[in-house]
Amino acid sequence: DAQGIKEENAMKERNGRWISILYRRNQMYIMQALRKYGISSSEYPVLLMLYRGDGLTQEDIVSYLCLDKSAVARIVQSLEKKELIEKKKDEKDQRCNRVFLTSRGRMMEPIIEDVLNQWNDILMSHMTQEEEEEAGRLLKQMVANVSSKRNEE
């Protein structure tokens, strides 16, 4: 019936709305916490990737973060200017740039990790371990849903 469809659509919109609110609040929290270090909310994900695997290509970053090439190029340029990373030509493929952390960039790792852990603690406060795990599972499922839909188009 029409009322049931309206309620179902409202629920879907509401979930998207909550995800959007969480995203904006996450960006504001991280931006405020990292501002004094000169790191933006668009830059820290690139640094996080490099902490887990230094020497990635810009294409690796594009693919993993689901950003466009020009956005990653701007972020890499900004981080390079701040002396947090450096680009080097790939030894095997000169057309390809690899991105490496500088010592200054490495020094930021515990600071960024601490900020992200604090945010996660805020997100998960008042939740049981089971609820935390279920929230993670559901969010991963939503990402998979969106990714598979995107691949169909």
PDB file of N, CA and C in Angstrom, residues 8-98:
ATOM      1  N   GLU A   8       8.646   3.169   4.080  1.00  0.00           N
ATOM      2  CA  GLU A   8       9.882   2.477   3.686  1.00  0.00           C
ATOM      3  C   GLU A   8      10.877   3.459   3.069  1.00  0.00           C
ATOM      4  N   ASN A   9      10.382   4.351   2.179  1.00  0.00           N
ATOM      5  CA  ASN A   9      11.259   5.350   1.567  1.00  0.00           C
ATOM      6  C   ASN A   9      11.790   6.331   2.601  1.00  0.00           C
ATOM      7  N   ALA A  10      10.957   6.725   3.547  1.00  0.00           N
ATOM      8  CA  ALA A  10      11.396   7.635   4.598  1.00  0.00           C
ATOM      9  C   ALA A  10      12.502   6.989   5.432  1.00  0.00           C
ATOM     10  N   MET A  11      12.390   5.695   5.709  1.00  0.00           N
ATOM     11  CA  MET A  11      13.403   4.996   6.489  1.00  0.00           C
ATOM     12  C   MET A  11      14.729   4.954   5.737  1.00  0.00           C
ATOM     13  N   LYS A  12      14.679   4.695   4.423  1.00  0.00           N
ATOM     14  CA  LYS A  12      15.899   4.672   3.621  1.00  0.00           C
ATOM     15  C   LYS A  12      16.559   6.047   3.606  1.00  0.00           C
ATOM     16  N   GLU A  13      15.755   7.078   3.417  1.00  0.00           N
ATOM     17  CA  GLU A  13      16.296   8.438   3.434  1.00  0.00           C
ATOM     18  C   GLU A  13      16.895   8.746   4.792  1.00  0.00           C
ATOM     19  N   ARG A  14      16.243   8.318   5.834  1.00  0.00           N
ATOM     20  CA  ARG A  14      16.715   8.586   7.179  1.00  0.00           C
ATOM     21  C   ARG A  14      18.089   7.942   7.413  1.00  0.00           C
ATOM     22  N   ASN A  15      18.259   6.702   6.956  1.00  0.00           N
ATOM     23  CA  ASN A  15      19.558   6.056   7.127  1.00  0.00           C
ATOM     24  C   ASN A  15      20.641   6.816   6.384  1.00  0.00           C
ATOM     25  N   GLY A  16      20.356   7.232   5.173  1.00  0.00           N
ATOM     26  CA  GLY A  16      21.310   8.033   4.416  1.00  0.00           C
ATOM     27  C   GLY A  16      21.600   9.352   5.112  1.00  0.00           C
ATOM     28  N   ARG A  17      20.576   9.926   5.689  1.00  0.00           N
ATOM     29  CA  ARG A  17      20.740  11.187   6.412  1.00  0.00           C
ATOM     30  C   ARG A  17      21.668  11.004   7.597  1.00  0.00           C
ATOM     31  N   TRP A  18      21.504   9.918   8.348  1.00  0.00           N
ATOM     32  CA  TRP A  18      22.351   9.676   9.522  1.00  0.00           C
ATOM     33  C   TRP A  18      23.802   9.427   9.104  1.00  0.00           C
ATOM     34  N   ILE A  19      23.961   8.723   8.008  1.00  0.00           N
ATOM     35  CA  ILE A  19      25.315   8.475   7.505  1.00  0.00           C
ATOM     36  C   ILE A  19      25.956   9.799   7.097  1.00  0.00           C
ATOM     37  N   SER A  20      25.180  10.649   6.450  1.00  0.00           N
ATOM     38  CA  SER A  20      25.668  11.961   6.036  1.00  0.00           C
ATOM     39  C   SER A  20      26.057  12.814   7.245  1.00  0.00           C
ATOM     40  N   ILE A  21      25.228  12.795   8.265  1.00  0.00           N
ATOM     41  CA  ILE A  21      25.530  13.553   9.491  1.00  0.00           C
ATOM     42  C   ILE A  21      26.814  13.031  10.128  1.00  0.00           C
ATOM     43  N   LEU A  22      26.947  11.721  10.230  1.00  0.00           N
ATOM     44  CA  LEU A  22      28.170  11.143  10.799  1.00  0.00           C
ATOM     45  C   LEU A  22      29.402  11.546   9.994  1.00  0.00           C
ATOM     46  N   TYR A  23      29.283  11.514   8.689  1.00  0.00           N
ATOM     47  CA  TYR A  23      30.403  11.900   7.834  1.00  0.00           C
ATOM     48  C   TYR A  23      30.811  13.348   8.097  1.00  0.00           C
ATOM     49  N   ARG A  24      29.835  14.247   8.112  1.00  0.00           N
ATOM     50  CA  ARG A  24      30.145  15.667   8.338  1.00  0.00           C
ATOM     51  C   ARG A  24      30.752  15.889   9.719  1.00  0.00           C
ATOM     52  N   ARG A  25      30.189  15.243  10.727  1.00  0.00           N
ATOM     53  CA  ARG A  25      30.729  15.391  12.089  1.00  0.00           C
ATOM     54  C   ARG A  25      32.140  14.815  12.180  1.00  0.00           C
ATOM     55  N   ASN A  26      32.376  13.704  11.501  1.00  0.00           N
ATOM     56  CA  ASN A  26      33.703  13.100  11.456  1.00  0.00           C
ATOM     57  C   ASN A  26      34.698  14.084  10.837  1.00  0.00           C
ATOM     58  N   GLN A  27      34.324  14.665   9.709  1.00  0.00           N
ATOM     59  CA  GLN A  27      35.204  15.612   9.043  1.00  0.00           C
ATOM     60  C   GLN A  27      35.496  16.819   9.936  1.00  0.00           C
ATOM     61  N   MET A  28      34.473  17.337  10.606  1.00  0.00           N
ATOM     62  CA  MET A  28      34.665  18.497  11.483  1.00  0.00           C
ATOM     63  C   MET A  28      35.578  18.148  12.653  1.00  0.00           C
ATOM     64  N   TYR A  29      35.366  16.984  13.257  1.00  0.00           N
ATOM     65  CA  TYR A  29      36.172  16.565  14.400  1.00  0.00           C
ATOM     66  C   TYR A  29      37.639  16.424  13.996  1.00  0.00           C
ATOM     67  N   ILE A  30      37.871  15.723  12.920  1.00  0.00           N
ATOM     68  CA  ILE A  30      39.244  15.474  12.480  1.00  0.00           C
ATOM     69  C   ILE A  30      39.906  16.772  12.023  1.00  0.00           C
ATOM     70  N   MET A  31      39.171  17.590  11.292  1.00  0.00           N
ATOM     71  CA  MET A  31      39.705  18.869  10.831  1.00  0.00           C
ATOM     72  C   MET A  31      40.150  19.719  12.021  1.00  0.00           C
ATOM     73  N   GLN A  32      39.304  19.783  13.036  1.00  0.00           N
ATOM     74  CA  GLN A  32      39.632  20.580  14.217  1.00  0.00           C
ATOM     75  C   GLN A  32      40.834  19.997  14.965  1.00  0.00           C
ATOM     76  N   ALA A  33      40.870  18.672  15.107  1.00  0.00           N
ATOM     77  CA  ALA A  33      41.945  18.029  15.861  1.00  0.00           C
ATOM     78  C   ALA A  33      43.293  18.113  15.141  1.00  0.00           C
ATOM     79  N   LEU A  34      43.280  18.078  13.814  1.00  0.00           N
ATOM     80  CA  LEU A  34      44.539  18.070  13.060  1.00  0.00           C
ATOM     81  C   LEU A  34      44.944  19.447  12.539  1.00  0.00           C
ATOM     82  N   ARG A  35      44.083  20.431  12.717  1.00  0.00           N
ATOM     83  CA  ARG A  35      44.360  21.779  12.213  1.00  0.00           C
ATOM     84  C   ARG A  35      45.702  22.303  12.721  1.00  0.00           C
ATOM     85  N   LYS A  36      45.986  22.108  14.002  1.00  0.00           N
ATOM     86  CA  LYS A  36      47.221  22.657  14.579  1.00  0.00           C
ATOM     87  C   LYS A  36      48.477  22.006  14.002  1.00  0.00           C
ATOM     88  N   TYR A  37      48.307  20.862  13.319  1.00  0.00           N
ATOM     89  CA  TYR A  37      49.435  20.178  12.684  1.00  0.00           C
ATOM     90  C   TYR A  37      49.491  20.468  11.184  1.00  0.00           C
ATOM     91  N   GLY A  38      48.531  21.249  10.707  1.00  0.00           N
ATOM     92  CA  GLY A  38      48.505  21.617   9.300  1.00  0.00           C
ATOM     93  C   GLY A  38      48.055  20.505   8.371  1.00  0.00           C
ATOM     94  N   ILE A  39      47.313  19.537   8.915  1.00  0.00           N
ATOM     95  CA  ILE A  39      46.839  18.415   8.107  1.00  0.00           C
ATOM     96  C   ILE A  39      45.329  18.529   7.950  1.00  0.00           C
ATOM     97  N   SER A  40      44.861  18.435   6.714  1.00  0.00           N
ATOM     98  CA  SER A  40      43.426  18.571   6.453  1.00  0.00           C
ATOM     99  C   SER A  40      42.740  17.209   6.502  1.00  0.00           C
ATOM    100  N   SER A  41      41.411  17.255   6.528  1.00  0.00           N
ATOM    101  CA  SER A  41      40.632  16.019   6.563  1.00  0.00           C
ATOM    102  C   SER A  41      40.724  15.259   5.246  1.00  0.00           C
ATOM    103  N   SER A  42      41.138  15.911   4.181  1.00  0.00           N
ATOM    104  CA  SER A  42      41.330  15.186   2.917  1.00  0.00           C
ATOM    105  C   SER A  42      42.734  14.595   2.814  1.00  0.00           C
ATOM    106  N   GLU A  43      43.666  15.085   3.615  1.00  0.00           N
ATOM    107  CA  GLU A  43      45.049  14.615   3.541  1.00  0.00           C
ATOM    108  C   GLU A  43      45.339  13.415   4.435  1.00  0.00           C
ATOM    109  N   TYR A  44      44.703  13.353   5.599  1.00  0.00           N
ATOM    110  CA  TYR A  44      45.075  12.295   6.528  1.00  0.00           C
ATOM    111  C   TYR A  44      44.817  10.882   5.983  1.00  0.00           C
ATOM    112  N   PRO A  45      43.765  10.646   5.154  1.00  0.00           N
ATOM    113  CA  PRO A  45      43.600   9.279   4.639  1.00  0.00           C
ATOM    114  C   PRO A  45      44.780   8.810   3.780  1.00  0.00           C
ATOM    115  N   VAL A  46      45.391   9.730   3.043  1.00  0.00           N
ATOM    116  CA  VAL A  46      46.557   9.372   2.236  1.00  0.00           C
ATOM    117  C   VAL A  46      47.721   8.993   3.149  1.00  0.00           C
ATOM    118  N   LEU A  47      47.921   9.779   4.196  1.00  0.00           N
ATOM    119  CA  LEU A  47      48.986   9.451   5.155  1.00  0.00           C
ATOM    120  C   LEU A  47      48.724   8.092   5.795  1.00  0.00           C
ATOM    121  N   LEU A  48      47.474   7.827   6.163  1.00  0.00           N
ATOM    122  CA  LEU A  48      47.132   6.525   6.764  1.00  0.00           C
ATOM    123  C   LEU A  48      47.493   5.376   5.826  1.00  0.00           C
ATOM    124  N   MET A  49      47.185   5.535   4.560  1.00  0.00           N
ATOM    125  CA  MET A  49      47.527   4.488   3.593  1.00  0.00           C
ATOM    126  C   MET A  49      49.023   4.254   3.557  1.00  0.00           C
ATOM    127  N   LEU A  50      49.795   5.328   3.576  1.00  0.00           N
ATOM    128  CA  LEU A  50      51.249   5.201   3.508  1.00  0.00           C
ATOM    129  C   LEU A  50      51.817   4.600   4.795  1.00  0.00           C
ATOM    130  N   TYR A  51      51.169   4.823   5.931  1.00  0.00           N
ATOM    131  CA  TYR A  51      51.626   4.190   7.173  1.00  0.00           C
ATOM    132  C   TYR A  51      51.485   2.675   7.074  1.00  0.00           C
ATOM    133  N   ARG A  52      50.521   2.230   6.303  1.00  0.00           N
ATOM    134  CA  ARG A  52      50.265   0.791   6.167  1.00  0.00           C
ATOM    135  C   ARG A  52      51.029   0.179   4.993  1.00  0.00           C
ATOM    136  N   GLY A  53      51.572   1.040   4.135  1.00  0.00           N
ATOM    137  CA  GLY A  53      52.331   0.546   2.991  1.00  0.00           C
ATOM    138  C   GLY A  53      52.983   1.689   2.244  1.00  0.00           C
ATOM    139  N   ASP A  54      54.178   2.064   2.642  1.00  0.00           N
ATOM    140  CA  ASP A  54      54.890   3.183   2.030  1.00  0.00           C
ATOM    141  C   ASP A  54      55.272   2.833   0.594  1.00  0.00           C
ATOM    142  N   GLY A  55      55.342   3.853  -0.259  1.00  0.00           N
ATOM    143  CA  GLY A  55      55.773   3.646  -1.629  1.00  0.00           C
ATOM    144  C   GLY A  55      54.653   3.273  -2.576  1.00  0.00           C
ATOM    145  N   LEU A  56      53.432   3.631  -2.238  1.00  0.00           N
ATOM    146  CA  LEU A  56      52.295   3.344  -3.111  1.00  0.00           C
ATOM    147  C   LEU A  56      52.317   4.257  -4.320  1.00  0.00           C
ATOM    148  N   THR A  57      51.652   3.830  -5.379  1.00  0.00           N
ATOM    149  CA  THR A  57      51.494   4.710  -6.533  1.00  0.00           C
ATOM    150  C   THR A  57      50.280   5.607  -6.290  1.00  0.00           C
ATOM    151  N   GLN A  58      50.218   6.703  -7.024  1.00  0.00           N
ATOM    152  CA  GLN A  58      49.050   7.569  -6.918  1.00  0.00           C
ATOM    153  C   GLN A  58      47.809   6.815  -7.368  1.00  0.00           C
ATOM    154  N   GLU A  59      47.957   5.920  -8.325  1.00  0.00           N
ATOM    155  CA  GLU A  59      46.825   5.112  -8.792  1.00  0.00           C
ATOM    156  C   GLU A  59      46.316   4.198  -7.675  1.00  0.00           C
ATOM    157  N   ASP A  60      47.221   3.643  -6.863  1.00  0.00           N
ATOM    158  CA  ASP A  60      46.820   2.832  -5.710  1.00  0.00           C
ATOM    159  C   ASP A  60      45.936   3.656  -4.775  1.00  0.00           C
ATOM    160  N   ILE A  61      46.342   4.894  -4.547  1.00  0.00           N
ATOM    161  CA  ILE A  61      45.612   5.786  -3.643  1.00  0.00           C
ATOM    162  C   ILE A  61      44.243   6.122  -4.221  1.00  0.00           C
ATOM    163  N   VAL A  62      44.202   6.430  -5.508  1.00  0.00           N
ATOM    164  CA  VAL A  62      42.936   6.713  -6.205  1.00  0.00           C
ATOM    165  C   VAL A  62      41.971   5.549  -6.024  1.00  0.00           C
ATOM    166  N   SER A  63      42.474   4.362  -6.291  1.00  0.00           N
ATOM    167  CA  SER A  63      41.640   3.160  -6.254  1.00  0.00           C
ATOM    168  C   SER A  63      41.134   2.855  -4.849  1.00  0.00           C
ATOM    169  N   TYR A  64      42.013   2.894  -3.867  1.00  0.00           N
ATOM    170  CA  TYR A  64      41.640   2.514  -2.508  1.00  0.00           C
ATOM    171  C   TYR A  64      40.696   3.533  -1.865  1.00  0.00           C
ATOM    172  N   LEU A  65      40.970   4.814  -2.075  1.00  0.00           N
ATOM    173  CA  LEU A  65      40.159   5.857  -1.431  1.00  0.00           C
ATOM    174  C   LEU A  65      38.936   6.261  -2.249  1.00  0.00           C
ATOM    175  N   CYS A  66      38.799   5.685  -3.444  1.00  0.00           N
ATOM    176  CA  CYS A  66      37.666   6.016  -4.330  1.00  0.00           C
ATOM    177  C   CYS A  66      37.584   7.513  -4.601  1.00  0.00           C
ATOM    178  N   LEU A  67      38.740   8.089  -4.914  1.00  0.00           N
ATOM    179  CA  LEU A  67      38.807   9.502  -5.271  1.00  0.00           C
ATOM    180  C   LEU A  67      39.231   9.611  -6.722  1.00  0.00           C
ATOM    181  N   ASP A  68      38.983  10.779  -7.324  1.00  0.00           N
ATOM    182  CA  ASP A  68      39.428  10.932  -8.699  1.00  0.00           C
ATOM    183  C   ASP A  68      40.901  11.332  -8.723  1.00  0.00           C
ATOM    184  N   LYS A  69      41.511  11.127  -9.891  1.00  0.00           N
ATOM    185  CA  LYS A  69      42.956  11.344 -10.035  1.00  0.00           C
ATOM    186  C   LYS A  69      43.364  12.775  -9.704  1.00  0.00           C
ATOM    187  N   SER A  70      42.555  13.730 -10.126  1.00  0.00           N
ATOM    188  CA  SER A  70      42.924  15.126  -9.890  1.00  0.00           C
ATOM    189  C   SER A  70      42.879  15.467  -8.404  1.00  0.00           C
ATOM    190  N   ALA A  71      41.928  14.903  -7.665  1.00  0.00           N
ATOM    191  CA  ALA A  71      41.862  15.151  -6.219  1.00  0.00           C
ATOM    192  C   ALA A  71      43.094  14.579  -5.528  1.00  0.00           C
ATOM    193  N   VAL A  72      43.471  13.362  -5.896  1.00  0.00           N
ATOM    194  CA  VAL A  72      44.659  12.746  -5.295  1.00  0.00           C
ATOM    195  C   VAL A  72      45.910  13.529  -5.676  1.00  0.00           C
ATOM    196  N   ALA A  73      45.994  13.988  -6.908  1.00  0.00           N
ATOM    197  CA  ALA A  73      47.152  14.787  -7.335  1.00  0.00           C
ATOM    198  C   ALA A  73      47.270  16.055  -6.486  1.00  0.00           C
ATOM    199  N   ARG A  74      46.137  16.711  -6.220  1.00  0.00           N
ATOM    200  CA  ARG A  74      46.156  17.932  -5.387  1.00  0.00           C
ATOM    201  C   ARG A  74      46.579  17.608  -3.952  1.00  0.00           C
ATOM    202  N   ILE A  75      46.058  16.507  -3.401  1.00  0.00           N
ATOM    203  CA  ILE A  75      46.399  16.115  -2.032  1.00  0.00           C
ATOM    204  C   ILE A  75      47.882  15.778  -1.935  1.00  0.00           C
ATOM    205  N   VAL A  76      48.378  15.015  -2.892  1.00  0.00           N
ATOM    206  CA  VAL A  76      49.796  14.640  -2.901  1.00  0.00           C
ATOM    207  C   VAL A  76      50.668  15.895  -3.017  1.00  0.00           C
ATOM    208  N   GLN A  77      50.283  16.809  -3.880  1.00  0.00           N
ATOM    209  CA  GLN A  77      51.036  18.055  -4.035  1.00  0.00           C
ATOM    210  C   GLN A  77      51.058  18.847  -2.720  1.00  0.00           C
ATOM    211  N   SER A  78      49.926  18.919  -2.047  1.00  0.00           N
ATOM    212  CA  SER A  78      49.841  19.640  -0.775  1.00  0.00           C
ATOM    213  C   SER A  78      50.713  18.981   0.297  1.00  0.00           C
ATOM    214  N   LEU A  79      50.637  17.655   0.394  1.00  0.00           N
ATOM    215  CA  LEU A  79      51.446  16.938   1.385  1.00  0.00           C
ATOM    216  C   LEU A  79      52.935  17.055   1.080  1.00  0.00           C
ATOM    217  N   GLU A  80      53.257  17.109  -0.194  1.00  0.00           N
ATOM    218  CA  GLU A  80      54.650  17.280  -0.606  1.00  0.00           C
ATOM    219  C   GLU A  80      55.156  18.665  -0.206  1.00  0.00           C
ATOM    220  N   LYS A  81      54.317  19.673  -0.425  1.00  0.00           N
ATOM    221  CA  LYS A  81      54.669  21.048  -0.064  1.00  0.00           C
ATOM    222  C   LYS A  81      54.891  21.177   1.452  1.00  0.00           C
ATOM    223  N   LYS A  82      54.130  20.398   2.222  1.00  0.00           N
ATOM    224  CA  LYS A  82      54.253  20.407   3.686  1.00  0.00           C
ATOM    225  C   LYS A  82      55.394  19.507   4.171  1.00  0.00           C
ATOM    226  N   GLU A  83      56.095  18.895   3.225  1.00  0.00           N
ATOM    227  CA  GLU A  83      57.230  18.012   3.501  1.00  0.00           C
ATOM    228  C   GLU A  83      56.850  16.795   4.335  1.00  0.00           C
ATOM    229  N   LEU A  84      55.631  16.306   4.118  1.00  0.00           N
ATOM    230  CA  LEU A  84      55.175  15.098   4.814  1.00  0.00           C
ATOM    231  C   LEU A  84      55.372  13.860   3.938  1.00  0.00           C
ATOM    232  N   ILE A  85      55.428  14.078   2.629  1.00  0.00           N
ATOM    233  CA  ILE A  85      55.665  12.981   1.679  1.00  0.00           C
ATOM    234  C   ILE A  85      56.610  13.473   0.592  1.00  0.00           C
ATOM    235  N   GLU A  86      57.119  12.514  -0.179  1.00  0.00           N
ATOM    236  CA  GLU A  86      57.884  12.853  -1.374  1.00  0.00           C
ATOM    237  C   GLU A  86      57.504  11.876  -2.476  1.00  0.00           C
ATOM    238  N   LYS A  87      57.545  12.383  -3.699  1.00  0.00           N
ATOM    239  CA  LYS A  87      57.249  11.546  -4.870  1.00  0.00           C
ATOM    240  C   LYS A  87      58.564  11.147  -5.513  1.00  0.00           C
ATOM    241  N   LYS A  88      58.595   9.906  -5.971  1.00  0.00           N
ATOM    242  CA  LYS A  88      59.748   9.417  -6.721  1.00  0.00           C
ATOM    243  C   LYS A  88      59.236   8.633  -7.921  1.00  0.00           C
ATOM    244  N   LYS A  89      59.950   8.730  -9.017  1.00  0.00           N
ATOM    245  CA  LYS A  89      59.595   7.948 -10.198  1.00  0.00           C
ATOM    246  C   LYS A  89      59.809   6.465  -9.896  1.00  0.00           C
ATOM    247  N   ASP A  90      58.895   5.648 -10.367  1.00  0.00           N
ATOM    248  CA  ASP A  90      59.026   4.206 -10.216  1.00  0.00           C
ATOM    249  C   ASP A  90      60.242   3.749 -11.024  1.00  0.00           C
ATOM    250  N   GLU A  91      61.072   2.916 -10.424  1.00  0.00           N
ATOM    251  CA  GLU A  91      62.287   2.463 -11.095  1.00  0.00           C
ATOM    252  C   GLU A  91      61.981   1.634 -12.338  1.00  0.00           C
ATOM    253  N   LYS A  92      60.884   0.865 -12.305  1.00  0.00           N
ATOM    254  CA  LYS A  92      60.541  -0.011 -13.424  1.00  0.00           C
ATOM    255  C   LYS A  92      59.673   0.682 -14.473  1.00  0.00           C
ATOM    256  N   ASP A  93      58.897   1.675 -14.042  1.00  0.00           N
ATOM    257  CA  ASP A  93      57.977   2.372 -14.945  1.00  0.00           C
ATOM    258  C   ASP A  93      58.080   3.871 -14.680  1.00  0.00           C
ATOM    259  N   GLN A  94      58.848   4.558 -15.502  1.00  0.00           N
ATOM    260  CA  GLN A  94      59.124   5.983 -15.301  1.00  0.00           C
ATOM    261  C   GLN A  94      57.878   6.866 -15.431  1.00  0.00           C
ATOM    262  N   ARG A  95      56.803   6.321 -16.008  1.00  0.00           N
ATOM    263  CA  ARG A  95      55.557   7.097 -16.127  1.00  0.00           C
ATOM    264  C   ARG A  95      54.815   7.154 -14.805  1.00  0.00           C
ATOM    265  N   CYS A  96      55.221   6.320 -13.867  1.00  0.00           N
ATOM    266  CA  CYS A  96      54.500   6.120 -12.614  1.00  0.00           C
ATOM    267  C   CYS A  96      55.245   6.782 -11.451  1.00  0.00           C
ATOM    268  N   ASN A  97      54.502   7.511 -10.612  1.00  0.00           N
ATOM    269  CA  ASN A  97      55.082   8.093  -9.403  1.00  0.00           C
ATOM    270  C   ASN A  97      54.741   7.236  -8.195  1.00  0.00           C
ATOM    271  N   ARG A  98      55.721   7.036  -7.340  1.00  0.00           N
ATOM    272  CA  ARG A  98      55.491   6.376  -6.060  1.00  0.00           C
ATOM    273  C   ARG A  98      55.580   7.440  -4.974  1.00  0.00           C
TER     274      ARG A  98
END
